[in-house]
XYZ file of C-alpha atoms in Angstrom:
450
model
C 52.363 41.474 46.828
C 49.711 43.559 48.569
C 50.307 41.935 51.828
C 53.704 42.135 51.705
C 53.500 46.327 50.950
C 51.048 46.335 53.842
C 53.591 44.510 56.095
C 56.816 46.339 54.891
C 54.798 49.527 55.918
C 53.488 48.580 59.032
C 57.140 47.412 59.761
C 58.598 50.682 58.130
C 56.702 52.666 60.998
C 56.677 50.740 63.845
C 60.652 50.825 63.202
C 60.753 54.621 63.101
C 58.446 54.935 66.121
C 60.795 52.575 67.838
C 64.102 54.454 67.004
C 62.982 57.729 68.174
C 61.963 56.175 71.691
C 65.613 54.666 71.257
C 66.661 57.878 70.783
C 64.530 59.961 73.555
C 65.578 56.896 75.676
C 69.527 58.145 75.514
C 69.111 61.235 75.832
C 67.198 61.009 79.057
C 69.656 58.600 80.209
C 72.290 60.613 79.612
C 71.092 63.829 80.728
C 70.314 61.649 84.238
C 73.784 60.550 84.560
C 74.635 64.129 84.126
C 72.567 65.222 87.153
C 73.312 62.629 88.900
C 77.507 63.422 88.449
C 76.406 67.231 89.616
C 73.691 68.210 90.882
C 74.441 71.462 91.749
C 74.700 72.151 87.994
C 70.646 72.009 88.299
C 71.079 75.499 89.794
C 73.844 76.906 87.784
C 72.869 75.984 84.020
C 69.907 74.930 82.876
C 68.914 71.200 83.358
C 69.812 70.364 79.265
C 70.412 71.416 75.897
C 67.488 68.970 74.205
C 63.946 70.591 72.778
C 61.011 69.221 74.996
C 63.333 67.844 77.161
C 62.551 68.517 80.998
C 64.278 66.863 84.343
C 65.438 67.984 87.193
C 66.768 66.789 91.260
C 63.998 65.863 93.567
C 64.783 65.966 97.474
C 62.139 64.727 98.650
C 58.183 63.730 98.250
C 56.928 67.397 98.179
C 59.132 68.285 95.283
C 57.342 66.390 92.820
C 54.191 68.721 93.202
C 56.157 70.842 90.680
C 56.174 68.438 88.420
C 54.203 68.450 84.952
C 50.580 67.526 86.152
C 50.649 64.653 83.094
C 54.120 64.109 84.088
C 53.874 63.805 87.597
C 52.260 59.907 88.399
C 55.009 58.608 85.388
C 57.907 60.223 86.863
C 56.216 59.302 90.759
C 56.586 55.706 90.044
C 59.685 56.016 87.805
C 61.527 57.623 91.526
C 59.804 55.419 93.650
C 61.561 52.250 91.734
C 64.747 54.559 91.297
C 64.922 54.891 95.352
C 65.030 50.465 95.663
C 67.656 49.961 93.638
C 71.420 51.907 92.653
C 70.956 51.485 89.233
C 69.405 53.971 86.554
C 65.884 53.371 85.963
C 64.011 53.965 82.892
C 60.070 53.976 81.975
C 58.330 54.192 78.466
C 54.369 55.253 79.466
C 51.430 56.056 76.750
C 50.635 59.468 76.780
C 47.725 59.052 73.758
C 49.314 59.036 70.930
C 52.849 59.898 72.440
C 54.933 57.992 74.414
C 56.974 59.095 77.475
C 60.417 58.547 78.030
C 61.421 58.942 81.691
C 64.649 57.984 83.478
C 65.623 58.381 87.386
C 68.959 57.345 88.989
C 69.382 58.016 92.958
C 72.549 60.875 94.180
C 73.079 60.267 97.770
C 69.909 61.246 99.248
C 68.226 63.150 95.697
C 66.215 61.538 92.804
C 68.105 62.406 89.691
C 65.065 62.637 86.949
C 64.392 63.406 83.502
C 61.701 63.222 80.856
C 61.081 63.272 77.148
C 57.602 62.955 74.698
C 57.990 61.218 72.040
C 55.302 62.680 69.991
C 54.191 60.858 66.443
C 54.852 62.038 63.333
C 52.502 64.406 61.642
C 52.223 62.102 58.547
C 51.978 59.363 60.947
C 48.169 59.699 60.324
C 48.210 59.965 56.476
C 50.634 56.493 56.749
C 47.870 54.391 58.866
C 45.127 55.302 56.274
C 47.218 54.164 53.271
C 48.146 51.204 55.143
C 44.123 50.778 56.148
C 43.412 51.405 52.483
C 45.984 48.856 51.013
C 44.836 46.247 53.796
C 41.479 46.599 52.404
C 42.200 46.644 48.469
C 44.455 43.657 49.465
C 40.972 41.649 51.231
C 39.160 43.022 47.879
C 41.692 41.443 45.774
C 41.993 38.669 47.825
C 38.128 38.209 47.404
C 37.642 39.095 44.208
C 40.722 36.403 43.170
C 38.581 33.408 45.335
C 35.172 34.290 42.987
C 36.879 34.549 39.786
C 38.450 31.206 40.659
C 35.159 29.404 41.928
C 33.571 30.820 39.134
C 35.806 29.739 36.052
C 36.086 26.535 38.127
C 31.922 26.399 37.737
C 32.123 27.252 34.452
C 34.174 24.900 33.560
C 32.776 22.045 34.990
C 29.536 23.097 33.627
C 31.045 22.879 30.057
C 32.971 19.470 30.750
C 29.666 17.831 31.461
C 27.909 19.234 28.556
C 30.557 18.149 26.353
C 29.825 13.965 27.972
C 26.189 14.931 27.168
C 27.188 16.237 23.282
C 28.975 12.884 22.832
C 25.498 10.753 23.102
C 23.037 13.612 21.914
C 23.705 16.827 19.767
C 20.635 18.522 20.821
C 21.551 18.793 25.195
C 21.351 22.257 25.713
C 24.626 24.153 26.625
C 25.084 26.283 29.383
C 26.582 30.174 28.920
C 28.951 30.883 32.009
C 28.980 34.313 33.533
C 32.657 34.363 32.518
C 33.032 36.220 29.062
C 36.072 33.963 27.405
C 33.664 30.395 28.664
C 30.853 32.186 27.474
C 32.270 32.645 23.912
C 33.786 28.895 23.877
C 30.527 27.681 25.172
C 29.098 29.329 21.667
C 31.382 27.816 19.814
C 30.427 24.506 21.268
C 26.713 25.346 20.490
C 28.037 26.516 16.436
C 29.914 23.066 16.698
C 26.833 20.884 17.952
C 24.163 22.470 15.633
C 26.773 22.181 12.543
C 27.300 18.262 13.521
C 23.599 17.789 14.364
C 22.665 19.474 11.069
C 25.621 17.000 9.423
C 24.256 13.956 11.327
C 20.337 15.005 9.727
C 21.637 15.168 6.464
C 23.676 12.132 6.726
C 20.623 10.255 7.588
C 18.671 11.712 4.874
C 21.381 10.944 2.408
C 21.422 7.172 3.904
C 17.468 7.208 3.276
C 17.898 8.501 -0.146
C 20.498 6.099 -0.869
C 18.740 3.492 0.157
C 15.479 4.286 -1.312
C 17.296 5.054 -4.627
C 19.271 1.703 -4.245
C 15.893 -0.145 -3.922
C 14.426 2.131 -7.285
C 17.348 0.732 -8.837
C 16.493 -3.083 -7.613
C 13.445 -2.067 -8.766
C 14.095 -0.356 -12.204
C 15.901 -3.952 -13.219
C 13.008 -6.224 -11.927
C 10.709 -3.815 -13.736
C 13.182 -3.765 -17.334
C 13.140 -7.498 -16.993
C 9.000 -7.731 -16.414
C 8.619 -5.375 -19.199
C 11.151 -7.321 -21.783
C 9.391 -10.860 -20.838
C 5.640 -9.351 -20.206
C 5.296 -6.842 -22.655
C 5.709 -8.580 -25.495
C 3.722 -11.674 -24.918
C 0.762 -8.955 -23.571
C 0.883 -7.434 -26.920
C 0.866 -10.784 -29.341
C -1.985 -11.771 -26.716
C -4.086 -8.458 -27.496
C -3.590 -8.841 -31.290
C -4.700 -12.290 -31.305
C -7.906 -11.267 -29.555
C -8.235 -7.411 -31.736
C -8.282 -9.707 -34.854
C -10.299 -12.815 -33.606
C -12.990 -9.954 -32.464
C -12.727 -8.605 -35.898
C -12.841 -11.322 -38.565
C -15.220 -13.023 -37.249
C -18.760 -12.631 -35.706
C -18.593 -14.271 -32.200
C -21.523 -14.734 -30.170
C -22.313 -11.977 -27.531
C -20.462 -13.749 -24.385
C -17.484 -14.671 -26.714
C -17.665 -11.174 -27.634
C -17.848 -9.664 -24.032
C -14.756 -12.099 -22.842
C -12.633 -11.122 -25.561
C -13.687 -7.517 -24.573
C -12.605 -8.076 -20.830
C -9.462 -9.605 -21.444
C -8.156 -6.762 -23.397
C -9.208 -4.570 -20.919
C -6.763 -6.513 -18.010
C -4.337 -6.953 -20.932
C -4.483 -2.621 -21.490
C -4.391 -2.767 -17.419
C -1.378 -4.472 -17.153
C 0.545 -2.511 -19.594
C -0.518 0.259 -17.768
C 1.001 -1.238 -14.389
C 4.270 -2.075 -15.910
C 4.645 1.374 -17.240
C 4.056 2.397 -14.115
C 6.852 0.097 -12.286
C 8.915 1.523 -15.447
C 8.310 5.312 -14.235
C 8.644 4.469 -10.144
C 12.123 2.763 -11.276
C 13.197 6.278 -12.514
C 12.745 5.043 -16.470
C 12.551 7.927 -19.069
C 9.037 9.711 -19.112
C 7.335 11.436 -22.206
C 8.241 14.460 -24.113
C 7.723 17.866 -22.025
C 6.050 20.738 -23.377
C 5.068 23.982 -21.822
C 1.210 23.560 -20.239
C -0.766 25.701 -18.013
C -0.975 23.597 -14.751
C -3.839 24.406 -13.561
C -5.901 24.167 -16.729
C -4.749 20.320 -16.321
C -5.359 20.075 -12.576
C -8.713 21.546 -13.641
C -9.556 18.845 -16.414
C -8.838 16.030 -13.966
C -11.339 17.340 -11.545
C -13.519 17.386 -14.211
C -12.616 14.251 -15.031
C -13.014 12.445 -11.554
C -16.023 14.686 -10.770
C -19.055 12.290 -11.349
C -17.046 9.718 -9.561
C -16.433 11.942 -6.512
C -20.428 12.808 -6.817
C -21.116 9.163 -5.994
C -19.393 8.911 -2.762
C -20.819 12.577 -1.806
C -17.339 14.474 -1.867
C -17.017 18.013 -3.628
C -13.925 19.399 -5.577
C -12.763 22.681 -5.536
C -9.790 23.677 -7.711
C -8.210 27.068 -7.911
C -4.951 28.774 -8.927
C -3.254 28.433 -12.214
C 1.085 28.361 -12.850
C 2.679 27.162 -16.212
C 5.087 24.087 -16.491
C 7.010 22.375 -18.532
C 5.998 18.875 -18.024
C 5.021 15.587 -19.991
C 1.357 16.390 -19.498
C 0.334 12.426 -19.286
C 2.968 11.767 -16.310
C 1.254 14.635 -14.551
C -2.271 14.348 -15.433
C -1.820 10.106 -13.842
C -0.355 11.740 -10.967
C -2.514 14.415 -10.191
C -5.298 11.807 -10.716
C -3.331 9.652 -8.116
C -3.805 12.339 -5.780
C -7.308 12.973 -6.328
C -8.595 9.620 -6.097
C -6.563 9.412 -2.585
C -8.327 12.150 -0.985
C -11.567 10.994 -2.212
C -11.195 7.769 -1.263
C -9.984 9.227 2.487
C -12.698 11.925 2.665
C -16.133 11.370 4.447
C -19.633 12.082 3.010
C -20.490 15.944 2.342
C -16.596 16.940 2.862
C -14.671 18.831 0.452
C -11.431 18.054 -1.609
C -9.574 21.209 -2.134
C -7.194 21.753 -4.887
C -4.938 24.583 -5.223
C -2.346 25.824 -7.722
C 0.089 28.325 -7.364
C 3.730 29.364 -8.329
C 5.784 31.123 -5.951
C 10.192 31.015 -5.997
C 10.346 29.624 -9.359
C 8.448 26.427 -8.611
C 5.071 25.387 -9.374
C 2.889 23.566 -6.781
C -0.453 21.107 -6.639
C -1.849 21.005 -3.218
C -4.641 18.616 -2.948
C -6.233 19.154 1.006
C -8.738 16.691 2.899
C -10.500 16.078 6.048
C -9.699 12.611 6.312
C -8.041 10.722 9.260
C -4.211 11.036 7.688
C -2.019 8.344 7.933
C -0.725 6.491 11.029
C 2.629 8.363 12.343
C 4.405 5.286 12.247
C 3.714 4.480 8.848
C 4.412 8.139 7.427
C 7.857 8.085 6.301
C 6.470 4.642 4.372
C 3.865 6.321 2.155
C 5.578 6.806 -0.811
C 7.292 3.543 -0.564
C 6.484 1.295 -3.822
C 4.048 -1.153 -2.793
C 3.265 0.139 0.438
C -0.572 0.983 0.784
C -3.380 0.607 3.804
C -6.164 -0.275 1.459
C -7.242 -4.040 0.577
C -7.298 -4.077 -2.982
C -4.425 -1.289 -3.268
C -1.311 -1.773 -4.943
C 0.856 0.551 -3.447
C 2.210 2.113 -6.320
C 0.124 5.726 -6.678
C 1.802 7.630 -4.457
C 5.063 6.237 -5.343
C 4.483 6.416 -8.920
C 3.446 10.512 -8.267
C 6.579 11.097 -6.085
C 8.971 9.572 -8.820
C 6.906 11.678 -11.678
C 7.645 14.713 -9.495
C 11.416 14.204 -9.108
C 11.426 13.248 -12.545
C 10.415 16.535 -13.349
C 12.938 17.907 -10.859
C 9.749 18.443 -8.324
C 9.310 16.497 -5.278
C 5.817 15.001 -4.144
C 5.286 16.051 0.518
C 2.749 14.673 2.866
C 2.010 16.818 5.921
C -0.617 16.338 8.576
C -2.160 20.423 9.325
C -4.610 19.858 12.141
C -7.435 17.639 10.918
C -6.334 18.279 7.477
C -4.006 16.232 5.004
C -2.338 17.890 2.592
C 0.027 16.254 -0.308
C 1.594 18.926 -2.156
C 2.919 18.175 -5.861
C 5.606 20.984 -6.547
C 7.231 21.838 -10.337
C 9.866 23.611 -11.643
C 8.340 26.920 -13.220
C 8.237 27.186 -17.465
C 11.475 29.002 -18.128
C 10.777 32.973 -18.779
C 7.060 32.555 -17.591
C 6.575 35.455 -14.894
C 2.780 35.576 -15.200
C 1.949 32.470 -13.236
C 2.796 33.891 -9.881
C 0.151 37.143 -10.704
C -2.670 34.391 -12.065
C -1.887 32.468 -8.674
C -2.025 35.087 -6.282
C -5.532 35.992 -8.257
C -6.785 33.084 -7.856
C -10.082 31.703 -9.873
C -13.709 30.865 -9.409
C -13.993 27.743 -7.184
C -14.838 24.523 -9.183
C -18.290 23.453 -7.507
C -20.367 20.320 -8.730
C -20.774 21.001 -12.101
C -18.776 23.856 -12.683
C -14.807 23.875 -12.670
C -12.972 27.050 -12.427
């Protein structure tokens, strides 16, 4: 549309200019054939009735030296081809800006002449800058149209490929086009890719909790059917051996054998509880206790055996639960005897309690070489353990105490440190455990527990 204005003006003034040099064009003309008719008339009236008009009879070469000086070479040559041929000759010449209009017809042995300027109009100038200006704003728009289009086209392209790379991986980064509306679909792409990477993350963990549950649940009816067949033959076993210990005096190895088989026959009660608890089976009555009084009695506890292999506790922190006190104390002992077991000579086991959000936690921190990546998500799998005479049940038997609780049971790597971290739900209405946590207590050293 621009180029079209441009070109109707351009047209618009060229087509004036042209008319009035039609127009100066006929009027010379005829004011020529009017000399030319009567010369004499040169003499009598004057030469015409037209503005600016001038003309005239010359007679011969030294007439034209009256002639307009920026007339005279125009109207020279306009006579000279007047004289070689009958007809009237006419003659457009630049003057500048102006344009001269001069016509010559031969009378016998005169030059008939005459002459008009065709001057341009004054707005003339004010017309060739708005055409200059819209000839420009057209090549602006012109331009500006080409970038707009290279750069949506950009854009765009940019976006289709990062939509093939969302189809095999959520996480490609996105690009943001310069171009405001690609910009704000290329955010809604990004909103759509987190929100279906976040999906896809808890799909997986949902499969992974599925199938771990699933496998509890294999588990839980293996165990039911271990306890129903084991259980009770472990107990008529242990009675047999309670009374034959009792009624009668046996000799001392008798004694000590009878002694020892209770002991495995206590043991493996003991591990089918445990496969009872991992399978999500019902735990023991909760009551309200202070956790870290408990984490502090099972440092106690495991102290002098911790002594022997040269590794210190330290427990701190206190938060009250509502727990079954047994299920916790086995776990926290779980715990325990894992970081001992992982910790070098003259390290330290750190144990702290605390209660922050409504939940209470147990973190139990060594120096020990962690677990193999690889085998990380595995370490709370039932049976799954890296020592020899393991039996891969402690963690998994802590974890499921946890969650039976409502808890959960977390490994994480921190540097050169392990740390397992046993969390609780709070005792309802108890807001003192947070104050006592953030207080802290004396550090349990050898032989003193705070």
């Amino acid at each position: 549309m621009s180029a079209l204005s441009v070109s109707a003006l351009i047209h618009l003034l060229t087509t004036t200019t042209r008319q009035r040099v039609e127009r100066a064009r006929e009027g010379v003309t005829e004011e020529v054939m009017r000399l030319a008719q009567d010369p004499r008339r040169l003499v009598e009236q004057p030469a015409n009735l037209v503005i600016g008009m001038r003309g005239g009879v010359l007679t011969s070469e030294a007439d034209s030296a009256a002639l307009p000086p920026a007339w005279r070479d125009s109207v020279v040559g306009t006579i000279a081809r007047a004289r070689a041929t009958p007809d009237l000759v006419t003659n457009d010449v630049h003057l500048g800006d102006s344009t001269l209009v001069v016509a010559a017809k031969v009378a016998d042995t005169r030059v008939a002449w005459a002459g008009f300027v065709v001057r341009p109009l004054p707005s003339l100038r004010n017309w060739q800058w708005i055409v200059t200006l819209l000839a420009l704003a057209t090549a602006g728009l012109v331009a500006t149209t080409l970038y707009s289009v290279f750069t949506v086209q950009r854009g765009a392209t940019a976006l289709r490929k990062s939509l093939t790379a969302l189809a095999t991986d959520l996480t490609a980064p996105i690009p943001r086009p310069s171009v405001r509306e690609l910009s704000s679909v290329a955010d809604g792409i990004a909103k759509l890719a987190e929100a279906l990477a976040h999906a896809s993350r808890e799909r997986e963990r949902l499969q992974q909790k599925l199938a771990q549950q699933e496998r509890l649940a294999a588990l839980g009816r293996v165990a039911a059917g271990v306890a129903h067949e084991v259980r009770n033959p472990l107990a008529s076993i242990k009675l047999r051996l309670d009374l034959a210990a009792a009624r009668t005096a046996l000799p001392p190895d008798v004694a000590s054998a009878i002694s020892h088989a209770t002991t495995e026959i206590g043991r493996l009660d003991r591990l089918v509880a445990d496969l009872l608890i991992v399978a999500g089976r019902a735990m023991g009555p909760r009551r309200p206790a202070s956790l870290g009084d408990l984490a502090k009695s099972r440092v106690e506890a495991l102290l002098p055996w911790a002594r022997e292999r040269g590794v210190e506790l330290v427990c701190r922190g206190d938060a009250d639960v509502e727990a079954d006190t047994d299920s916790i104390a086995r776990s926290i002992d779980n715990l325990l005897r894992n970081a001992v077991e992982a910790s070098a000579a003259g390290s330290t086991v750190d144990v702290t309690v605390a209660a922050r959000g409504g939940m209470a936690s147990v973190g139990v921190v060594d120096r020990g070489p962690g677990v193999a990546p690889e085998h990380a998500l595995e370490l709370f799998e039932p049976f799954f353990t890296t020592k020899p005479d393991g039996t891969g049940l402690g963690l998994a038997l802590s974890r499921a105490i946890a969650r039976g609780h409502g808890g959960d049971l977390q490994y994480h790597r921190e540097g050169s440190m392990t740390r397992l971290e046993l969390t609780l739900p709070e005792a309802p209405g108890v807001a003192q455990g947070a104050a006592r946590a953030a207080g802290g207590a004396q550090a349990t050293r050898p032989g003193a527990v705070a």
